[in-house]
Coordinates of C-alpha atoms and ligand atoms in Angstrom, one line a residue:
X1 CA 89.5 125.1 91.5
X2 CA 93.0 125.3 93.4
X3 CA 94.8 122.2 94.4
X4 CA 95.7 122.4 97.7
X5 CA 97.8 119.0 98.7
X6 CA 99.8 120.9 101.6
X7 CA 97.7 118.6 103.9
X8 CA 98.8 115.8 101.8
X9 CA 100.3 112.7 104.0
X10 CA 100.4 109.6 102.1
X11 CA 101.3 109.4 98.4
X12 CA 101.3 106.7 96.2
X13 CA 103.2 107.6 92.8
X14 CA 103.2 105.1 89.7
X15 CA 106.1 105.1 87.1
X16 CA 105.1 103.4 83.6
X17 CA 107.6 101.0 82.0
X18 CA 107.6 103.5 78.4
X19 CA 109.3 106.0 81.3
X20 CA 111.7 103.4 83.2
X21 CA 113.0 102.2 80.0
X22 CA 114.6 104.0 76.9
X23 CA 114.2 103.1 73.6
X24 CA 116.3 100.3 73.5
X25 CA 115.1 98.6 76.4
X26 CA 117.3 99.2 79.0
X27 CA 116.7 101.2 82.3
X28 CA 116.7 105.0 82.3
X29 CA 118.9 105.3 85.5
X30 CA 119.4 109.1 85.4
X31 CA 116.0 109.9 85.4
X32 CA 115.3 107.1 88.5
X33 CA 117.8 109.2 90.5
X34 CA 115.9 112.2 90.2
X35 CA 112.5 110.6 91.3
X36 CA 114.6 109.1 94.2
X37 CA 115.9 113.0 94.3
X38 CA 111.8 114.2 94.7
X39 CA 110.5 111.3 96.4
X40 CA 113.3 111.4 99.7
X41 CA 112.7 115.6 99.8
X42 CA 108.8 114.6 100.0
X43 CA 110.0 112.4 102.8
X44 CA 112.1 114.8 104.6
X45 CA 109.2 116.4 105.0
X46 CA 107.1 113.8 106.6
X47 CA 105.4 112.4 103.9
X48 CA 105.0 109.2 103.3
X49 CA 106.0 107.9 99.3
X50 CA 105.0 104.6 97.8
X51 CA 106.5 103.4 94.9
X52 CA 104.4 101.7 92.2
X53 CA 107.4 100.7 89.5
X54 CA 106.6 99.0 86.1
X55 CA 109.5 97.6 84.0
X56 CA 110.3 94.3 85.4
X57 CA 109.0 92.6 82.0
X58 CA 110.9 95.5 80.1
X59 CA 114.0 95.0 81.6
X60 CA 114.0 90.7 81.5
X61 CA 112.9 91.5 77.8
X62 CA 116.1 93.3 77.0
X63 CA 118.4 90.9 79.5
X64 CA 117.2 87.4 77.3
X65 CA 117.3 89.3 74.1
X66 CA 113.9 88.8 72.8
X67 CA 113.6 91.6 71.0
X68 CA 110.2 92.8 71.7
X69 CA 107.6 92.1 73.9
X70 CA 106.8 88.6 74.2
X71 CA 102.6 88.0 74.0
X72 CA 102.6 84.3 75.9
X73 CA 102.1 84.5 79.4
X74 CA 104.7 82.5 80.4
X75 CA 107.7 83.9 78.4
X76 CA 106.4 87.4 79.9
X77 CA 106.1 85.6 83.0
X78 CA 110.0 84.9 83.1
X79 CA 111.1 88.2 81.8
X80 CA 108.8 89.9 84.8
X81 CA 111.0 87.3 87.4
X82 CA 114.3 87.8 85.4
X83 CA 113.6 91.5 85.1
X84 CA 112.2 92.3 88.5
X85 CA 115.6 92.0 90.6
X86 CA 117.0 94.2 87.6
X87 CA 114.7 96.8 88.3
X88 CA 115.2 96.7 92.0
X89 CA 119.0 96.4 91.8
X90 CA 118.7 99.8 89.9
X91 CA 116.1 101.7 92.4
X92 CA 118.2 100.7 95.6
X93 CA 120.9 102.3 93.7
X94 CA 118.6 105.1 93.0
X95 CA 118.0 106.0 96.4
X96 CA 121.3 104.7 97.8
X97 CA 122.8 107.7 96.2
X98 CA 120.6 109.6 98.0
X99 CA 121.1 108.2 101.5
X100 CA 117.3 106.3 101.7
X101 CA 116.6 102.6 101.3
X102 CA 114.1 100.8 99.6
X103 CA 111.6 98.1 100.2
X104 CA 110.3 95.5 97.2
X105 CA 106.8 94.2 98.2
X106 CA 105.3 92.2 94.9
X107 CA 101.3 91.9 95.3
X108 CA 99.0 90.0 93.8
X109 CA 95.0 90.5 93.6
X110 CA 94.8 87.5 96.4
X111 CA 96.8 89.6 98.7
X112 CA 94.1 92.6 98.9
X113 CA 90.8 90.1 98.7
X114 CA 92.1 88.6 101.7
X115 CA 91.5 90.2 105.1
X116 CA 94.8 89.1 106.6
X117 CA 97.7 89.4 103.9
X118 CA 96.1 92.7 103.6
X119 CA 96.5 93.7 107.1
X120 CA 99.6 91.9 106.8
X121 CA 100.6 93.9 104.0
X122 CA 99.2 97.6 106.0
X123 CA 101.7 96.5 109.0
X124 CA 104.1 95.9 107.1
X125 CA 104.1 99.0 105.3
X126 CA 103.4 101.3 108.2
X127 CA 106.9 99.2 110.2
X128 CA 108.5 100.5 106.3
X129 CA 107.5 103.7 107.0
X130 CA 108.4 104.1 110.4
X131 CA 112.3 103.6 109.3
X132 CA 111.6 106.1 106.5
X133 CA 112.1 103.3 103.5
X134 CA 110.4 103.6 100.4
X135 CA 108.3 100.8 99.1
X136 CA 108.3 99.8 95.3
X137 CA 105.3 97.9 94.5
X138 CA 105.0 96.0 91.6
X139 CA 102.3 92.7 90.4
X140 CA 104.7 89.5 91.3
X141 CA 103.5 89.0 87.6
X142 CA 106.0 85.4 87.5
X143 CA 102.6 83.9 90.0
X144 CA 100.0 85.7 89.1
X145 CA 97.0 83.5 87.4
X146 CA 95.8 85.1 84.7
X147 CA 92.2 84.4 84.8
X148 CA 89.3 86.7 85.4
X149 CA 90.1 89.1 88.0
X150 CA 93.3 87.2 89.4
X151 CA 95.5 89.9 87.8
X152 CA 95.5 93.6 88.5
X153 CA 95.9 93.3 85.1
X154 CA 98.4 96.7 84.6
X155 CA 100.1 98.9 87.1
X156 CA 97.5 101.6 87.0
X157 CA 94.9 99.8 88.5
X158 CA 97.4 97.9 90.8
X159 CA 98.6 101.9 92.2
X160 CA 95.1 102.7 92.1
X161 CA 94.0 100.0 94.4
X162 CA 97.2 100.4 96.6
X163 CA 96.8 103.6 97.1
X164 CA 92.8 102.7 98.5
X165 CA 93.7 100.2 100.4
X166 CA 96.6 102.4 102.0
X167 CA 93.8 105.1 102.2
X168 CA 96.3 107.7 100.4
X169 CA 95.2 111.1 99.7
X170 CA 97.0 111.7 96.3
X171 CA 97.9 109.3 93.6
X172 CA 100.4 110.3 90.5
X173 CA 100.6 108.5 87.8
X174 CA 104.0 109.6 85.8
X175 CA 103.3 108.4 82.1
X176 CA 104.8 109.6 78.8
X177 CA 102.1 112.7 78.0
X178 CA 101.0 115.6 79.8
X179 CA 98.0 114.4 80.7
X180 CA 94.3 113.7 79.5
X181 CA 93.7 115.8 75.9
X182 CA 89.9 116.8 75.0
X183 CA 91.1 114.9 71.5
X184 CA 93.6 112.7 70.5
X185 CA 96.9 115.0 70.9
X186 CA 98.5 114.5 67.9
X187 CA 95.7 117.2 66.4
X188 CA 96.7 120.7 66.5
X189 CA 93.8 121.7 68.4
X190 CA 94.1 119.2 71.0
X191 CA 93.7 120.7 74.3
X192 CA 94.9 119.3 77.8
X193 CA 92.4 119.1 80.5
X194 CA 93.4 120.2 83.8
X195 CA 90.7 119.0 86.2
X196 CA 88.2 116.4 86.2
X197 CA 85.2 116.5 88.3
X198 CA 82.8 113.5 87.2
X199 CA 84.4 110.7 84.7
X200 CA 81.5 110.8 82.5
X201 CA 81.0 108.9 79.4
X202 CA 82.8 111.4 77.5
X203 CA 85.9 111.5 79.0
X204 CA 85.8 107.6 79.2
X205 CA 85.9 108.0 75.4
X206 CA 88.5 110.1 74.9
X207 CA 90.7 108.1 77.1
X208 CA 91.3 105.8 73.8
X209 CA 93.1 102.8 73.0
X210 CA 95.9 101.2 75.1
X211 CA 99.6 102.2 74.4
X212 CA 102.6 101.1 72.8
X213 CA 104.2 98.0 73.4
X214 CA 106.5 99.3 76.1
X215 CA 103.5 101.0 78.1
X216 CA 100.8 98.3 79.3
X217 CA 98.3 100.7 79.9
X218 CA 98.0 103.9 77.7
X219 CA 95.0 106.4 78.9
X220 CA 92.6 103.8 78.5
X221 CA 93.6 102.0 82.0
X222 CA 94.5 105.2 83.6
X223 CA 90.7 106.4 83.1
X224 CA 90.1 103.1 84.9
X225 CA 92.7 104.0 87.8
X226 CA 91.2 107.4 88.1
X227 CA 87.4 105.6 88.7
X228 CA 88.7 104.1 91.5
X229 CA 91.1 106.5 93.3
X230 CA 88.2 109.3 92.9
X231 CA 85.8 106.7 94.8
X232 CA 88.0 106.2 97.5
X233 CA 88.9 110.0 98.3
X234 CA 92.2 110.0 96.8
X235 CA 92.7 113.0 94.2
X236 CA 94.6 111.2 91.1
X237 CA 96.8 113.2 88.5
X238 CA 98.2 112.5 85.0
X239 CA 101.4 114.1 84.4
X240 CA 104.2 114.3 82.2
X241 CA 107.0 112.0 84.2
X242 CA 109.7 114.5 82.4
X243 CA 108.2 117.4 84.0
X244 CA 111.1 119.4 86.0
X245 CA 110.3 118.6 89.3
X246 CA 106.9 117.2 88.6
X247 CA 106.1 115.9 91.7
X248 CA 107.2 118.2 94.0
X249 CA 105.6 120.8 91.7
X250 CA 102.4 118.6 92.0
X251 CA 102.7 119.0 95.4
X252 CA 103.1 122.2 95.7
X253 CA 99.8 122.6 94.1
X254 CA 100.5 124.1 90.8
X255 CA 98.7 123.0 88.0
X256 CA 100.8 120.1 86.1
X257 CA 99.0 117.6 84.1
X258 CA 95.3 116.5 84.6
X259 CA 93.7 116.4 88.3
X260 CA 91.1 114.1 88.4
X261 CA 89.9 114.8 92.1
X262 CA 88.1 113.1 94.7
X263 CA 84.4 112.3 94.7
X264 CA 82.4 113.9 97.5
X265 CA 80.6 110.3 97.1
X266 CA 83.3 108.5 97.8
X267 CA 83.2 104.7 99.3
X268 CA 83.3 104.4 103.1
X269 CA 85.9 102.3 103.9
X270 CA 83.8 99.2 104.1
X271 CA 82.5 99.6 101.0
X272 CA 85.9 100.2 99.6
X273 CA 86.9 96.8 100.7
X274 CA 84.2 94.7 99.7
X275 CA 84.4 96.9 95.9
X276 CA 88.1 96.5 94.7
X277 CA 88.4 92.8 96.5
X278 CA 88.5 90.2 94.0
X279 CA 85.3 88.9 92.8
X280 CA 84.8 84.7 93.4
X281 CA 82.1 84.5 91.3
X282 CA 78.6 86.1 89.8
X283 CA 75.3 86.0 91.0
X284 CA 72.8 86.2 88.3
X285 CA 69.2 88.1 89.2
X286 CA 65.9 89.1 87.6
X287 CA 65.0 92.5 86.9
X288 CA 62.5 92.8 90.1
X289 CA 65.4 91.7 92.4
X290 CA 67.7 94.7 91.1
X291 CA 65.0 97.0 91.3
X292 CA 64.6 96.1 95.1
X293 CA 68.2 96.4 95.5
X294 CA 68.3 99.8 94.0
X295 CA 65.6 101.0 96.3
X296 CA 67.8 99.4 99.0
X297 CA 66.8 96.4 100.2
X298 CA 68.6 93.0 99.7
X299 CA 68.6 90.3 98.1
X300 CA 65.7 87.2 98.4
X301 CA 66.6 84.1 97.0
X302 CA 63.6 84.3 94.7
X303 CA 65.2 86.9 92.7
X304 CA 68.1 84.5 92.4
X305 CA 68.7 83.1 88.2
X306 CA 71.7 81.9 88.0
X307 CA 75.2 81.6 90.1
X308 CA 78.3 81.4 89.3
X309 CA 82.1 80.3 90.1
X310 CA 82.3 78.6 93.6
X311 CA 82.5 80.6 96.6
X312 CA 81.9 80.4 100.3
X313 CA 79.6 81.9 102.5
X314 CA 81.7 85.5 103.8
X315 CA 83.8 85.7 100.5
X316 CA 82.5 88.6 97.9
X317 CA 80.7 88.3 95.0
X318 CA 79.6 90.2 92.0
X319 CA 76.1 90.8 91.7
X320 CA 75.1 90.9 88.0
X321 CA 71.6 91.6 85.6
X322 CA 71.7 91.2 82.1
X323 CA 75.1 91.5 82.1
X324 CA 75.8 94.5 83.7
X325 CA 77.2 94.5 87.3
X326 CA 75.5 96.3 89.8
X327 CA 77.2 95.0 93.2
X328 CA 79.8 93.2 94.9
X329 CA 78.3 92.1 98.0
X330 CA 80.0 89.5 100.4
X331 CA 77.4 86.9 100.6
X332 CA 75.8 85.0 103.6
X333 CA 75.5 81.4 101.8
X334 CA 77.9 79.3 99.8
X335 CA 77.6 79.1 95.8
X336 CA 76.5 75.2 96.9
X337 CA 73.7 76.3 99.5
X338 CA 72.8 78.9 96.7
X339 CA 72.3 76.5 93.7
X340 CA 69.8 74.8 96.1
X341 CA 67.7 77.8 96.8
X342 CA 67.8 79.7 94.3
X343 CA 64.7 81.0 92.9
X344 CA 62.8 80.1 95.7
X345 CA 60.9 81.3 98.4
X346 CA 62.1 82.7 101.9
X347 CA 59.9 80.3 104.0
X348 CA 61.5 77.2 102.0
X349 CA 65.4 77.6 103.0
X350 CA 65.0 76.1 106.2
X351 CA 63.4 73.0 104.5
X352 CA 66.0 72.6 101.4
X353 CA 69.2 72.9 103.6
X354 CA 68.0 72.0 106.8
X355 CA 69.0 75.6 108.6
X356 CA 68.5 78.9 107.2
X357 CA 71.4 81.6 108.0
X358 CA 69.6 84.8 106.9
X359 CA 66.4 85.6 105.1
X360 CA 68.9 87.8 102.0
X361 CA 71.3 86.3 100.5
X362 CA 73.8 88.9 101.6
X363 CA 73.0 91.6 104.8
X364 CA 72.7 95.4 103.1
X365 CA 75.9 96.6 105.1
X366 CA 78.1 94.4 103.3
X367 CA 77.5 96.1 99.8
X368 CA 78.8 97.9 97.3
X369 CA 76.7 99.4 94.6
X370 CA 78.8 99.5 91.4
Ligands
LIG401 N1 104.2 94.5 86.1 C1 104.7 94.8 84.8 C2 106.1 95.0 84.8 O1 106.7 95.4 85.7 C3 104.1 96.1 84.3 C4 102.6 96.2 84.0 C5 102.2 97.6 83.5 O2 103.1 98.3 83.0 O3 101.1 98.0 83.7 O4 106.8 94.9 83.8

């Protein structure tokens, strides 16, 4: 099908650290001049560019001389803060050349799981945009707690969930290959696919292993980006970040690297939310519960087996069976008021905690299937 991305307002584009950073570990400036050089004729042309720029960690890696990347958190941790103003120092210069200025916004998972630092965060950018400076996004990796779900993790998910949240219409992921390959591309017969439809199990496959030590991610976690951008309308593509003109090219709707494009069932904007907000803990149910659920009604605390993690009442939740997730819901009762009830009937909440907010744990609206 053609790409059409005329229409295209908002675009979020991600830059790996194996493409910020040469071999030696240092920043490749000339080829951060000619993003800026892309990225501020986009913007002459109204549209609005986010930056989502990896090689903070790179960057402090080379500036202490350590060699290679370090695998304990908090050595990587003080790379990423001695690295980070490295990185920035280089993109303002970037852009300077080119008469635009930039903004550094450093996010962590907290900031999108909560309803104000995320509308905190949307004001902020749309004041950015309104004096035409470019934001470059990265994790603020020196605070981020790295325990379940805390973390984006990589910058592929992180540009995949900025670019829901800033409800962006096209997300480009610059990496080091052309795209996604029906094999591994180091076979002669490997052949680059152009579009993706439906990420089916297949092409989850093929996406591989993660990638080298300079490049968190590798297809793996852009497969991962892609399941979330095609959810939330946004078209994704893998491209080759030496590409002449890549982006504009992208733009221009010629067929560079791999589209994966938007779902027709994509998340409304509630279900969005409540989806790629951070979990605060599991709720465990029986089989009869998810069936109910399935066929779309809610949740009874009858069906309830086990919870996890503490939460409060209004915060969101993963709702899990056997071990696979099927929801994130933001619930109606506390983790405490659940342990009480749990596994029993509807007509004994009022007796166990002395009130009863709801007869489901969660009301339907604030669901979304997984
Ligand atoms: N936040 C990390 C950095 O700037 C990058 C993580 C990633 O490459 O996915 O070094």
């Amino acid at each position: 099908m053609k790409r059409d991305f005329e229409q295209v307002k908002r675009i979020v584009i991600k830059i790996g650290t194996s493409v910020l950073t040469k071999s030696d570990g240092s920043l490749d400036k000339k080829y951060m001049r000619e993003i800026a050089g892309q990225v501020c004729s986009l913007a002459k042309k109204k549209k609005e560019v986010i930056l989502v720029s990896s090689g903070a960690i790179g960057s402090g890696v080379k500036e202490l001389g350590l060699g290679t990347m370090p695998r304990d958190i908090p050595t990587r941790q003080g790379a990423a803060a001695v690295g980070q103003s490295i990185l920035m120092e280089a993109w303002r210069e970037a852009f300077r050349k080119r008469g635009a200025k930039v903004a550094q916004i450093l996010l962590t998972y907290d900031a999108f799981s909560n309803r104000r630092t995320y509308l905190n965060l949307r004001n902020s950018m749309s004041n950015l945009a309104k004096y035409g400076v470019i934001p470059i996004i990265n994790e603020n990796d020196p605070i981020a707690v790295h325990e379940i779900e805390a973390t984006f993790g990589d910058n592929d998910k992180l540009s995949a969930l900025v670019a829901a949240k800033v409800d962006a219409e096209l997300l480009i992921l610059l990496t080091d290959v052309d795209g996604l390959y029906d094999k591994n591309p180091k076979r002669k017969d490997a052949k680059l696919i152009p579009e993706i439809t439906e990420i089916t199990h297949t092409i989850e496959r093929i996406g591989g292993e993660p990638g080298s030590w300079r490049s968190k991610g590798g297809m793996k976690t852009k497969i991962e980006a892609a399941k979330i951008s095609v959810k939330s309308n946004c078209n994704m593509v893998i491209a080759n970040a030496h590409e002449k003109n890549g982006v504009t090219r992208i733009l221009q709707g010629e067929e560079v690297g791999t589209l994966f494009r938007a779902s027709k069932n994509s998340y409304t904007n509630k279900e969005r939310w409540i989806r790629f907000s951070k979990s605060h803990g599991n709720i465990k149910i029986d089989k009869g519960a998810k069936d109910a659920l399935l066929r779309g009604g809610s949740l009874l605390p009858s069906g309830i087996l086990e919870v996890k993690g503490e939460f409060n009442e209004s915060e969101v939740v993963t709702i899990v069976h056997n071990d696979q997730e099927i929801a994130k819901v933001i619930v109606d009762y506390s983790s405490e008021e659940l342990l009480k009830i749990k596994g029993k009937q509807t007509d004994q909440i009022e007796k166990i905690l002395g009130y009863k907010n709801y007869d489901n744990i969660f009301r339907r609206e604030n669901m979304a299937p997984i």
